[in-house]
Coordinates of C-alpha atoms in Angstrom, one line a residue:
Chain A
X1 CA 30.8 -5.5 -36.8
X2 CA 33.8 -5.8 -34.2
X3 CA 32.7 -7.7 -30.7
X4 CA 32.4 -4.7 -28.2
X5 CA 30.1 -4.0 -25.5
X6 CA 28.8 -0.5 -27.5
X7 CA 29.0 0.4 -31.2
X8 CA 27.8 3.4 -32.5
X9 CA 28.3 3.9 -36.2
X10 CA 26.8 7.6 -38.0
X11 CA 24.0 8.1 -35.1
X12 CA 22.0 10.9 -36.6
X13 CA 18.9 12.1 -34.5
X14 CA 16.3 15.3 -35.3
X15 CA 14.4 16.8 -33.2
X16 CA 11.4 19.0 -34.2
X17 CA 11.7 22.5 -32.9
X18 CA 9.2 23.7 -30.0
X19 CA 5.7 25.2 -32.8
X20 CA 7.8 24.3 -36.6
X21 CA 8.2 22.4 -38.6
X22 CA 12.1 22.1 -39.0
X23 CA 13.7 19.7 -37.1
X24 CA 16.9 20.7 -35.8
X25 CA 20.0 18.2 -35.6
X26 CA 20.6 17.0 -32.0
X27 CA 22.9 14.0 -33.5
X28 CA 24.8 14.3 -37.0
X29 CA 26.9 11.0 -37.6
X30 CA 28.1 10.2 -34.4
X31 CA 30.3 7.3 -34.2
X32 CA 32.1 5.7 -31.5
X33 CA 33.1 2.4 -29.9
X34 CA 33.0 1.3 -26.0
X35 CA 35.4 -1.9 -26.1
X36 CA 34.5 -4.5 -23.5
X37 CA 36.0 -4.2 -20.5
X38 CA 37.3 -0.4 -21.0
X39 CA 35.8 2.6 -19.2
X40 CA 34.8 5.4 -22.0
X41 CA 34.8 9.2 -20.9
X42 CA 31.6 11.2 -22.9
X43 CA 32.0 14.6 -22.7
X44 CA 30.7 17.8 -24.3
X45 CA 29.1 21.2 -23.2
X46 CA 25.0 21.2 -22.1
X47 CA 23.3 20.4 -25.3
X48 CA 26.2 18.6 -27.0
X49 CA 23.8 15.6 -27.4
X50 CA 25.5 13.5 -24.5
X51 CA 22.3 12.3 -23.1
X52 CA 20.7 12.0 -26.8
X53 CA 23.2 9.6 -27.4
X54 CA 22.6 7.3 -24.2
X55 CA 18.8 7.6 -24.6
X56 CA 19.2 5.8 -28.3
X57 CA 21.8 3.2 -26.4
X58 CA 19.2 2.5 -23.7
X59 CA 16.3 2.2 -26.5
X60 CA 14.4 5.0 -24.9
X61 CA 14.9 7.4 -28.6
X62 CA 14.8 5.7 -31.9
X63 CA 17.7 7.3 -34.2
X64 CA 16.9 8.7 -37.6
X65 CA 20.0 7.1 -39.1
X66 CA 22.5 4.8 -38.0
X67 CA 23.7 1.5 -36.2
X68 CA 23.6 1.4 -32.7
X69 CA 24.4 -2.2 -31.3
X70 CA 25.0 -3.3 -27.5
X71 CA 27.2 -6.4 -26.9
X72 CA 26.1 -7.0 -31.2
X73 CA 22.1 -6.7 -30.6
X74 CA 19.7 -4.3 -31.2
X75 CA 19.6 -1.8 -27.7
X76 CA 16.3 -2.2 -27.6
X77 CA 16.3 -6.2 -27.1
X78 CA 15.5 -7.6 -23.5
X79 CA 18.2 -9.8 -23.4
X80 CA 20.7 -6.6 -24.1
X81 CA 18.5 -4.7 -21.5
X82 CA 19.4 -7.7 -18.8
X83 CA 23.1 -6.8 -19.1
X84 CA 22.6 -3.3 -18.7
X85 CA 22.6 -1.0 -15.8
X86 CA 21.7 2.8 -16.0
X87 CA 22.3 5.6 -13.4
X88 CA 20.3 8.4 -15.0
X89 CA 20.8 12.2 -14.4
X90 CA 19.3 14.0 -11.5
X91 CA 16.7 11.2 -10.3
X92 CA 13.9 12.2 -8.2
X93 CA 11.7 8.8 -7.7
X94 CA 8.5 8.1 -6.1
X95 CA 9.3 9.4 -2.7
X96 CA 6.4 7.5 -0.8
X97 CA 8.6 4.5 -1.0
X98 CA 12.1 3.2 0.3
X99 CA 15.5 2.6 -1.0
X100 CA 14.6 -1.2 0.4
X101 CA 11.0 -1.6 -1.5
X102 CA 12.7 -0.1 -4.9
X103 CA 15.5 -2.6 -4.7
X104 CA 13.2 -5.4 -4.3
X105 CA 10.3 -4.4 -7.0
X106 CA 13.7 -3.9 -9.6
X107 CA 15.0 -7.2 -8.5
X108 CA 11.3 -8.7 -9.3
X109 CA 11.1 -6.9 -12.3
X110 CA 14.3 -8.2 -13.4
X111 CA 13.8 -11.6 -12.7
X112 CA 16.6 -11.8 -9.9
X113 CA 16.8 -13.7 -6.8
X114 CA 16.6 -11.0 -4.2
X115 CA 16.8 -11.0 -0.5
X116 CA 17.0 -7.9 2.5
X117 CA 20.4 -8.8 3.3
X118 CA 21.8 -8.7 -0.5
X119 CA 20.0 -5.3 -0.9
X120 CA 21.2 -3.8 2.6
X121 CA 24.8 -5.2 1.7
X122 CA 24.1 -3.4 -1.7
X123 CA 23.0 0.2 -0.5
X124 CA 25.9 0.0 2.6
X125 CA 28.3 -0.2 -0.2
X126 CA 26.8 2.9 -2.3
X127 CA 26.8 4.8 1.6
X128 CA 23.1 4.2 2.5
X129 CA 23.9 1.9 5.3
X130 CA 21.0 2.3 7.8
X131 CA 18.7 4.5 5.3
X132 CA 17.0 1.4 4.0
X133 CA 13.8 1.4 5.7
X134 CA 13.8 5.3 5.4
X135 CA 11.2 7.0 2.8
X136 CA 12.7 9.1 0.0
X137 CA 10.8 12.4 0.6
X138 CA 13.5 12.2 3.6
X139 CA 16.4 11.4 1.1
X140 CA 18.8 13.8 0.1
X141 CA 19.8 14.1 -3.4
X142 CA 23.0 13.0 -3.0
X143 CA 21.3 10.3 -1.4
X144 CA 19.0 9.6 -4.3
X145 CA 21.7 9.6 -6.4
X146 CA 23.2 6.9 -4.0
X147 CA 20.1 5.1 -4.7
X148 CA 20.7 5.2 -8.7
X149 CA 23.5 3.4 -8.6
X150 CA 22.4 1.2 -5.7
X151 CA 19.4 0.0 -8.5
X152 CA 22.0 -0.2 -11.7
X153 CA 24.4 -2.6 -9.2
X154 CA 21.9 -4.6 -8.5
X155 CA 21.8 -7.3 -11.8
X156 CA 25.9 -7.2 -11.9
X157 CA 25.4 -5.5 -15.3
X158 CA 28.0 -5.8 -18.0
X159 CA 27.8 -2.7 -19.0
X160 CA 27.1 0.8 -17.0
X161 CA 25.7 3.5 -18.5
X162 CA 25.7 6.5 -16.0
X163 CA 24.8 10.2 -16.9
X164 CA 26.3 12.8 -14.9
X165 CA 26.5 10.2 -12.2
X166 CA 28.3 12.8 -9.5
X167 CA 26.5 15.9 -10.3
X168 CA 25.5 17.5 -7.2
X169 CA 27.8 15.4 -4.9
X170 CA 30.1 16.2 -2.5
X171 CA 33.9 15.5 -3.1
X172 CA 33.9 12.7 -0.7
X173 CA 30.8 10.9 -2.4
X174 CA 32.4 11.3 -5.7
X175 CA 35.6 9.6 -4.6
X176 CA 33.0 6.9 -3.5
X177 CA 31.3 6.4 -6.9
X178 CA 34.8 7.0 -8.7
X179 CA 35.9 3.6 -6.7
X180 CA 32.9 1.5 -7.0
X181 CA 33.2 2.6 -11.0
X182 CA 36.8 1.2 -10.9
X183 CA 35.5 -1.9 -9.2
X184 CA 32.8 -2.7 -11.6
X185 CA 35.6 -2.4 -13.9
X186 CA 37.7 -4.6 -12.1
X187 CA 35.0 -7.2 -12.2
X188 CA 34.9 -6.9 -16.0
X189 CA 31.8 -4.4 -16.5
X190 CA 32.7 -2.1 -19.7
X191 CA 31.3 1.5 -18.0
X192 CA 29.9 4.3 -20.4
X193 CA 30.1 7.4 -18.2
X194 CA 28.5 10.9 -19.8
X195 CA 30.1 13.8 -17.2
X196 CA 31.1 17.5 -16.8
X197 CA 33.5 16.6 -14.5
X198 CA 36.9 16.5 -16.5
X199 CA 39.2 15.6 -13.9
X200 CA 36.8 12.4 -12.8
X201 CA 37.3 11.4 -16.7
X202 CA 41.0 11.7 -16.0
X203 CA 40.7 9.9 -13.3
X204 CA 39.1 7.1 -14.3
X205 CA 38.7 6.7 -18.3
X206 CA 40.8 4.7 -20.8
X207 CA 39.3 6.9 -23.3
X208 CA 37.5 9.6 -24.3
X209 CA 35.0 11.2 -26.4
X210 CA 34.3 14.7 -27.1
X211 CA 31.1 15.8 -28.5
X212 CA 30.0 19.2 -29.2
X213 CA 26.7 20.3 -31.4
X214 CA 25.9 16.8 -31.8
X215 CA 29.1 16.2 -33.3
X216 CA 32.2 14.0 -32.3
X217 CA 34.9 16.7 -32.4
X218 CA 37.9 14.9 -30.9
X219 CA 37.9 10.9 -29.4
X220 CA 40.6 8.5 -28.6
X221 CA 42.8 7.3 -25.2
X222 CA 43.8 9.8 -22.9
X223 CA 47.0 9.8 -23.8
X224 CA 46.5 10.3 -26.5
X225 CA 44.4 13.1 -26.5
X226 CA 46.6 14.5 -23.6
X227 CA 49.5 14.4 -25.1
X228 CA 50.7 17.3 -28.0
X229 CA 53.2 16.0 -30.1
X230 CA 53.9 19.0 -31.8
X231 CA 54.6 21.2 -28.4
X232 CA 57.2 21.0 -26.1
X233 CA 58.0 22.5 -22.6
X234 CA 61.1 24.6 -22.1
X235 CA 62.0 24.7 -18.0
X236 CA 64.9 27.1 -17.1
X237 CA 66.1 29.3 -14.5
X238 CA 67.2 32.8 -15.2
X239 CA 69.1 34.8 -12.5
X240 CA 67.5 32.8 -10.2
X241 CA 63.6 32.9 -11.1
X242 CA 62.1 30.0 -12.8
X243 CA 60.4 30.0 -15.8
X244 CA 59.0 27.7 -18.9
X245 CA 57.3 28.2 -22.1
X246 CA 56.1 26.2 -24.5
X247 CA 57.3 25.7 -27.9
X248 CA 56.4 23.9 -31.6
X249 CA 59.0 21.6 -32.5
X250 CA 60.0 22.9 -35.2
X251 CA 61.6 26.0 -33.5
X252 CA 62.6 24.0 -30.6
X253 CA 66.3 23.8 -30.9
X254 CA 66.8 27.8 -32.1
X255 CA 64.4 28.6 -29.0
X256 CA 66.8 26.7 -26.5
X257 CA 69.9 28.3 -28.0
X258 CA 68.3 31.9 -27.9
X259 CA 67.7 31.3 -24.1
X260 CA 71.4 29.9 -23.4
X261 CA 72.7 32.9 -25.2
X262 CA 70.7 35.0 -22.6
X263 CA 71.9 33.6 -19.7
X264 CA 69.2 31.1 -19.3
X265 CA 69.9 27.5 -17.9
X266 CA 67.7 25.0 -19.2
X267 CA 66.4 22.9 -16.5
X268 CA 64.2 20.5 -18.6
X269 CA 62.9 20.0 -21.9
X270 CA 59.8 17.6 -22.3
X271 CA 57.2 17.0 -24.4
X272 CA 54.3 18.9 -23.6
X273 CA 51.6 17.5 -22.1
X274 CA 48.0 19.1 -22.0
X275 CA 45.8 18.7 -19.2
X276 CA 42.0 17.1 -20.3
X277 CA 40.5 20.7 -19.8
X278 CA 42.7 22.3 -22.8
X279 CA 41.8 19.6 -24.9
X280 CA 38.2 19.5 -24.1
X281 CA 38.0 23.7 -25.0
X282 CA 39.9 23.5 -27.5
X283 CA 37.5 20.8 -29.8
X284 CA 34.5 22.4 -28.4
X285 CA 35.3 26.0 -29.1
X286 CA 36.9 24.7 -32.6
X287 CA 33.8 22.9 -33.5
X288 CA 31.9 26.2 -32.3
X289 CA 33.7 28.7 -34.8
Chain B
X1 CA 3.9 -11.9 -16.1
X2 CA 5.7 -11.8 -13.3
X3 CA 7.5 -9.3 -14.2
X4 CA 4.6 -6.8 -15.0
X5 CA 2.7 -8.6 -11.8
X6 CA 5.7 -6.9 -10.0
X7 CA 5.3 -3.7 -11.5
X8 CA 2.0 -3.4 -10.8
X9 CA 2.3 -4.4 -7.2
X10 CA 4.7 -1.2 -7.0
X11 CA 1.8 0.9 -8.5
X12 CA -1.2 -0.6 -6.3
X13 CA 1.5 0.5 -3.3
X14 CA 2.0 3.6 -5.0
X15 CA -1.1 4.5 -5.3
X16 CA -2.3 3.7 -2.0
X17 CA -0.1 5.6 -0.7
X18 CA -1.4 8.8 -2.6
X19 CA -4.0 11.0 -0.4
X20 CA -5.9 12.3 -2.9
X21 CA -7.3 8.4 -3.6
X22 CA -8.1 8.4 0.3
X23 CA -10.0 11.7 -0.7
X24 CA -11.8 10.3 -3.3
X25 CA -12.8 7.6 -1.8
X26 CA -13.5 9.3 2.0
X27 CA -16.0 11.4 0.0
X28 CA -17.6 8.8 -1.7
X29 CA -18.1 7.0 1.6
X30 CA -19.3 10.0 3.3
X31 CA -21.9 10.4 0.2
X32 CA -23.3 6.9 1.1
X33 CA -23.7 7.8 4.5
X34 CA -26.0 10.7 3.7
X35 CA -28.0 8.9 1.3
X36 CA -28.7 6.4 4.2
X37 CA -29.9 9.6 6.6
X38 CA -33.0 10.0 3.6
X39 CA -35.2 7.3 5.2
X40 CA -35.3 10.0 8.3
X41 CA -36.8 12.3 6.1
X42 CA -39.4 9.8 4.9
X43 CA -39.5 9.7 1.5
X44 CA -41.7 7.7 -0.1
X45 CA -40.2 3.7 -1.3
X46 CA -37.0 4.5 0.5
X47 CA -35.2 1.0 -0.1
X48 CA -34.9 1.7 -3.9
X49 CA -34.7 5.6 -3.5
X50 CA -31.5 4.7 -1.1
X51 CA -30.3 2.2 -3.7
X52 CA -30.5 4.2 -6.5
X53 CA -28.9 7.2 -5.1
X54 CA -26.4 4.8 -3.8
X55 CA -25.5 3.3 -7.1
X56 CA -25.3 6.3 -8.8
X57 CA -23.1 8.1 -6.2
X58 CA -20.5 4.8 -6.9
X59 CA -20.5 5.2 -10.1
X60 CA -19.6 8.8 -10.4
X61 CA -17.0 8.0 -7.4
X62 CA -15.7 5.2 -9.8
X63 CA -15.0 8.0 -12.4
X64 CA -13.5 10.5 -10.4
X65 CA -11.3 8.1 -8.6
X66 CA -10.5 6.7 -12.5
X67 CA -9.3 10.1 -13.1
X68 CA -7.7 10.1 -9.9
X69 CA -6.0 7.1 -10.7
X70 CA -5.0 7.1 -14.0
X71 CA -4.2 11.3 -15.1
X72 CA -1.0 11.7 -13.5
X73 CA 0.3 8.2 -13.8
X74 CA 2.6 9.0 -16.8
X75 CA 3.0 12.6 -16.6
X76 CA 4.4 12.2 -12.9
X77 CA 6.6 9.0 -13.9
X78 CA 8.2 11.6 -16.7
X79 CA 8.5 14.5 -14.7
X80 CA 10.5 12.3 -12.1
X81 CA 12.5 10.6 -14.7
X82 CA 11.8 7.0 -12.8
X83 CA 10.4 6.3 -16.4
X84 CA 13.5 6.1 -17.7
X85 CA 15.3 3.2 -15.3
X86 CA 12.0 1.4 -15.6
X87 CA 12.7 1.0 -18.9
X88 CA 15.9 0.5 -19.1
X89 CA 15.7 -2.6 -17.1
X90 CA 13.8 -5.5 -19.0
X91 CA 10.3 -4.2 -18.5
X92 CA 9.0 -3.1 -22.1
X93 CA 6.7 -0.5 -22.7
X94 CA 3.8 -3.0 -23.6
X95 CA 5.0 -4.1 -19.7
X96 CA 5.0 -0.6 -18.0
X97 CA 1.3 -0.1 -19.9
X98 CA 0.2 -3.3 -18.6
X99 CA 1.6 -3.0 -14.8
X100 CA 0.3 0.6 -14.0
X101 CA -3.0 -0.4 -15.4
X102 CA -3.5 -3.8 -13.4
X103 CA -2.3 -1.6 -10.4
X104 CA -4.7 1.4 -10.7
X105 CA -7.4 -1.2 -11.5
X106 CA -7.2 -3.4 -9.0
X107 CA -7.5 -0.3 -6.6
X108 CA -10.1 0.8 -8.6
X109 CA -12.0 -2.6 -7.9
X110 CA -11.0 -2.8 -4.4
X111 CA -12.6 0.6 -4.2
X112 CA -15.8 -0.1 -5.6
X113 CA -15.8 -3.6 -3.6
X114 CA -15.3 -0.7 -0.3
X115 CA -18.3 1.0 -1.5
X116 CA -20.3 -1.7 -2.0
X117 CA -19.8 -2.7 2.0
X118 CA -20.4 0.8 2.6
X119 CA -23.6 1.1 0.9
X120 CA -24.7 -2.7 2.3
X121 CA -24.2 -1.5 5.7
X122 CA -25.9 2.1 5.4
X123 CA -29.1 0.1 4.1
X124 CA -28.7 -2.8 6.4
X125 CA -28.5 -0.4 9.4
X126 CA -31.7 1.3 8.1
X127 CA -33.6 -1.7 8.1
X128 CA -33.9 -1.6 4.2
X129 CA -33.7 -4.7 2.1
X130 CA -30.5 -5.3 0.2
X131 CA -31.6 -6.9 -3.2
X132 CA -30.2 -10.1 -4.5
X133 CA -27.7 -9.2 -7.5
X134 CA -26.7 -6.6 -5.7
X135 CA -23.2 -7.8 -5.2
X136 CA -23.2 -8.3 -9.2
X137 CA -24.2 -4.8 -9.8
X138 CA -21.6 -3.4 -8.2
X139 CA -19.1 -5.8 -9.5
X140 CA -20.4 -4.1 -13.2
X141 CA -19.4 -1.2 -11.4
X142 CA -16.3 -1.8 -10.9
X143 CA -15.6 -3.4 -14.4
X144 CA -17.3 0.2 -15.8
X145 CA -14.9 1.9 -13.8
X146 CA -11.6 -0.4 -14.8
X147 CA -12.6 0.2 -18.4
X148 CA -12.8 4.0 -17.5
X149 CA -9.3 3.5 -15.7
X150 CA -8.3 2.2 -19.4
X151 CA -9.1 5.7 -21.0
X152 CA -8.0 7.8 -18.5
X153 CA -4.3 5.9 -18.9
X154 CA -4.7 5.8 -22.6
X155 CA -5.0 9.9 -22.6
X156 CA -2.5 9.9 -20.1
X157 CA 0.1 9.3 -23.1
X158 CA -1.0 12.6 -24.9
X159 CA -2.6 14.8 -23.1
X160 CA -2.4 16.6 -19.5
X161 CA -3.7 16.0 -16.2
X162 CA -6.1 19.0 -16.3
X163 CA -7.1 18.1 -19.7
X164 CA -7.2 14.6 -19.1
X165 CA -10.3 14.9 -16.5
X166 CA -12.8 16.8 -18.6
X167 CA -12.1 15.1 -21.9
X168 CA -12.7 11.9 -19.5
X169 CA -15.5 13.6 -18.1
X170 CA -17.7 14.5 -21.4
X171 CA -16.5 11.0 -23.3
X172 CA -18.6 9.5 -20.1
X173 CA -21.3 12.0 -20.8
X174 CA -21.3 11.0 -24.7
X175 CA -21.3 7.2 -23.6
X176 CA -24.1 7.3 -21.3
X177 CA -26.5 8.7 -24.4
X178 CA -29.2 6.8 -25.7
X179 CA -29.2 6.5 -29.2
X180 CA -31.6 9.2 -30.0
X181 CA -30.2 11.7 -27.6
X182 CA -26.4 10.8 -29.3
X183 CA -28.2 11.6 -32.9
X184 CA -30.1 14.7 -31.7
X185 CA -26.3 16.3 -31.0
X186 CA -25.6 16.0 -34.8
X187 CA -28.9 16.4 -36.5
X188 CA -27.9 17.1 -40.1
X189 CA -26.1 13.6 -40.2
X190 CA -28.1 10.7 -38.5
X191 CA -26.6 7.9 -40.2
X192 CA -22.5 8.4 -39.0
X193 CA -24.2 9.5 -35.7
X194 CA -25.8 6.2 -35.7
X195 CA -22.9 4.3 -36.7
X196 CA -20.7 6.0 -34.4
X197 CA -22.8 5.5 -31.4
X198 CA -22.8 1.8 -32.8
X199 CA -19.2 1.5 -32.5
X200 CA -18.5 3.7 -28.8
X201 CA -18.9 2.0 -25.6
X202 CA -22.5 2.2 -23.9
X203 CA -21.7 2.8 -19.8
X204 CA -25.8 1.3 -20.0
X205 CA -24.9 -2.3 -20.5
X206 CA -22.7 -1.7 -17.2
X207 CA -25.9 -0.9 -15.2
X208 CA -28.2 -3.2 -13.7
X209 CA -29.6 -1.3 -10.6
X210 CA -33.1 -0.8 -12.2
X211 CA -33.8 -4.5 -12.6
X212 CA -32.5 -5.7 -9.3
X213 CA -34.5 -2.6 -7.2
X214 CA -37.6 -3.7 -8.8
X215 CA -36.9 -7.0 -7.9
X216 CA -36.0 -8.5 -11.4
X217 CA -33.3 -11.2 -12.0
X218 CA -30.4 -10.6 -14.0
X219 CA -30.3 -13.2 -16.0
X220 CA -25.7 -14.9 -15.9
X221 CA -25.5 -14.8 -19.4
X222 CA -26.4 -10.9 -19.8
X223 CA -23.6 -10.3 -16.9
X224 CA -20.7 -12.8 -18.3
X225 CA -21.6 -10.3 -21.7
X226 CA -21.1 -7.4 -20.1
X227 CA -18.1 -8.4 -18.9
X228 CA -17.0 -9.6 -21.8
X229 CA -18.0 -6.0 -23.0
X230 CA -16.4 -4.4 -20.4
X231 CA -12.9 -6.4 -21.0
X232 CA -13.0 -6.2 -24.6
X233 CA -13.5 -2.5 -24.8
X234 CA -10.8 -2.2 -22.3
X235 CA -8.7 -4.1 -24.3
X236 CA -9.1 -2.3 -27.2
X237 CA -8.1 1.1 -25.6
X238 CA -5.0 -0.2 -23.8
X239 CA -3.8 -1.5 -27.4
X240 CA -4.5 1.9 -28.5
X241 CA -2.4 3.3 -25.9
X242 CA 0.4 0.9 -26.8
X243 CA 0.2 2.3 -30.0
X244 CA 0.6 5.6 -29.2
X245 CA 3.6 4.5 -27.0
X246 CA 5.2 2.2 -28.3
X247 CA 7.0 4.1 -31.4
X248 CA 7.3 7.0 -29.0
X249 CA 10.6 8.9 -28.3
X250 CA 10.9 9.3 -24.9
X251 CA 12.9 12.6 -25.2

């Protein structure tokens, strides 16, 4: 098996359905691989099997079929575990305590050297500067969410695995987390994030993966899953109103005469480049009919 | 271990924090109290009526605040998904079993320890004797009440809350049975009755009041065996727990 933080190989997981018998597919031969070092977009529509998939990284589901290994190990190991760090979706912890006593139990429970200065440092760089001592029933959500990643930080993991990290934040708080994921980046963690939030994965991702009915329908580097090499983009001008269309390649040269011949001037011809939502609607919807 | 010590430090806060616990164990107090207003009333051999009252009112405090305890422990550490980071970090489900049980039981014990006080005073300030092996009778108590905590957290894993208490409540009921009175439910079959009631834990091995009221010793060796009793049993249900954990998908 290649070296990589995360290597998923024909993950299949059933679930039983709600008073049956049959067990309906949540994962059918999911495969995928999270390089060290690399940031990997997840993405699919609710239900696509996103957070399946990061429950069987973290250990927390047991696949029917498949290999599922973390930096080469078994998830479920404790020396993987130490190396991991998890933001899960839509926290909502014990709120009779504060961001303050949950970094220190996690630090104990981990087994790391903690002190009140490391943690405020910790939660003044996720935003919470001055909500240390503060209870969570007083949190926001945004502000719980803060905490999530606050708590995955903590051990300096090598690799994140964050679930819908920004749902429910404002723009400003996602620009936050989008930098602090870049820096843990920078710093050599390999980041597995799960998100709805296309232009975030744009943002930030070397690659991506699309899933859709527990199904990987469409994975590789942005570019290229951005870029269409069969399509190309006509610019022109035509008695002094701009247009462009986009055209297969094949038809590209008699398309650019036809418009000459009707007065067009072409301005520019490029290759056509989609943007992350086309792609994403396209698989999804193609993996739907 | 010092990871699960941690852990359950985090649930002894937790829970002590909870207002329902406070509850529980407010009423309890305020049961001693009224025993100890009895004497007024002048009924007859009041020191062991008080005791005995006393005693009894802990114990059934012990199982409500088990109950307390131990019902919503998982179901509440799912529904607010901290179950999941807890285990993502290195604690291991044999770990989270092991921490939220030495957390609810050493508030369970610190509990019963309250009690205990409560009731000394109340007699104390009645001018009734407090027996010797008193202290050791309560301290069965509270090792009754730990192992209750164990079964309580054990259903936790598959059943509800509001189921959790009455199923609790009635396998209490079915323990405290003599042998007899277990057979009599089952008539038709007295030999699995017997062996049945051979094999459940017997809440009677955990209670000591009547010898120490009238003034009997309690000999160490039949206390280090109910402890022993007490530990093992609860033991075997936690490991029964794990089991029923352990392989389970946390979905």
């Amino acid at each position: 098996m290649k070296d990589c933080a995360l290597s998923v190989e024909e993950l299949s997981k059933r679930y039983p359905r709600a008073g049956g018998f049959r067990r309906f597919p949540a994962l059918s031969g999911v495969s995928f691989e999270l390089d060290r070092g690399e940031i990997l977009g997840f993405l699919g529509p609710n239900g696509a099997g996103k957070t399946t998939t990061i429950k069987c990284i973290l250990g927390l589901l047991r696949p029917d079929s498949g290999v599922l290994a973390v930096f080469g190990s078994p998830p479920a190991s404790p020396a993987v575990r130490a190396r991991l760090g998890y933001v899960p979706e839509n926290p909502d912890y014990d709120d009779s305590f504060t961001p303050l006593e949950y970094l220190s139990v996690f630090a104990s429970m981990r087994g790391i050297r903690h002190s009140d200065e490391a943690s405020r440092a910790l939660l003044g760089r996720v935003g919470l500067s001055g909500w240390g001592g503060t209870r969570l029933r007083r949190l926001s959500k945004g502000m719980k969410q803060r905490l999530s990643l606050a708590l995955a930080l903590q051990s300096r993991p090598d690799l994140l695995v964050m679930d819908e990290p920004t749902g429910g934040l404002d723009p400003g708080a996602r620009k936050e987390f989008r930098d602090i994921i870049l820096e843990e980046n920078g710093r050599g963690a390999s980041i597995f994030l799960s998100s709805h939030i296309l232009s975030e994965v744009e943002t930030v991702c070397d690659r991506a993966v699309i899933l859709s009915s527990g199904r990987v329908v469409a994975s590789g580097s942005l570019d290229e899953l951005l870029r269409s090499e069969d399509l190309w983009r006509i610019a022109y001008t035509r008695g002094g109103t701009a247009g462009s269309e986009s055209v297969h390649r094949a038809g590209l040269q008699d398309r650019i005469d036809a418009l000459r011949a009707s007065g067009a001037e072409i301005e520019e011809v490029a290759r056509h480049f989609r943007s992350l939502e086309d792609v994403f609607l396209t698989a999804t919807e193609g993996a739907a009919r | 271990m010092r990871r699960i010590l941690a852990f359950s430090g985090m649930t002894v806060r937790m829970l002590a924090r909870r207002r329902t616990i406070w509850g529980v164990c407010a009423l309890t107090a305020l049961a001693l109290l009224g025993i100890g207003l009895i004497p007024s009333y002048g009924v007859a051999s009041s020191g062991w009526f008080v005791l005995d009252l006393g005693m009894s009112a802990m114990e059934l405090g012990g199982l409500v605040l088990a109950i307390g305890l131990g019902a919503g422990i998982f179901p509440r550490d799912r529904e607010t998904r901290i179950l999941l980071p807890l285990l993502a970090v290195p604690l291991s489900r044999g770990g989270y079993i092991s921490g939220r049980f030495l957390g609810g039981a050493f508030v369970q014990i610190a509990m019963t320890l309250l009690w205990a006080v409560a009731l000394m005073i109340v007699m104390l300030a009645r001018g009734l004797p407090v027996p010797g092996g008193f202290l050791v009778s309560c301290a069965l108590l509270g090792i009754e009440g730990c192992f209750l905590l164990s079964v309580v957290v054990a259903l936790g894993f598959r059943v509800s809350p509001p189921l959790n208490a009455p199923l609790t409540f009635l396998g209490f009921i079915i323990c405290s049975l003599g042998r007899q009175d277990f057979i009599s439910l089952l008539p038709g079959a007295p030999g699995a009755m017997g062996l049945l009631w051979t094999a459940l834990p017997h809440m009677a091995v955990f209670h000591v009041k009547d010898a120490i009221m009238h003034g009997f010793r309690v000999p160490p060796g039949f206390v280090l065996l109910a402890v022993l009793y007490g530990v093992s049993y609860t033991l075997l249900t936690l490991s029964l727990a794990y089991a029923s954990f352990s392989r389970r998908d946390l979905r």
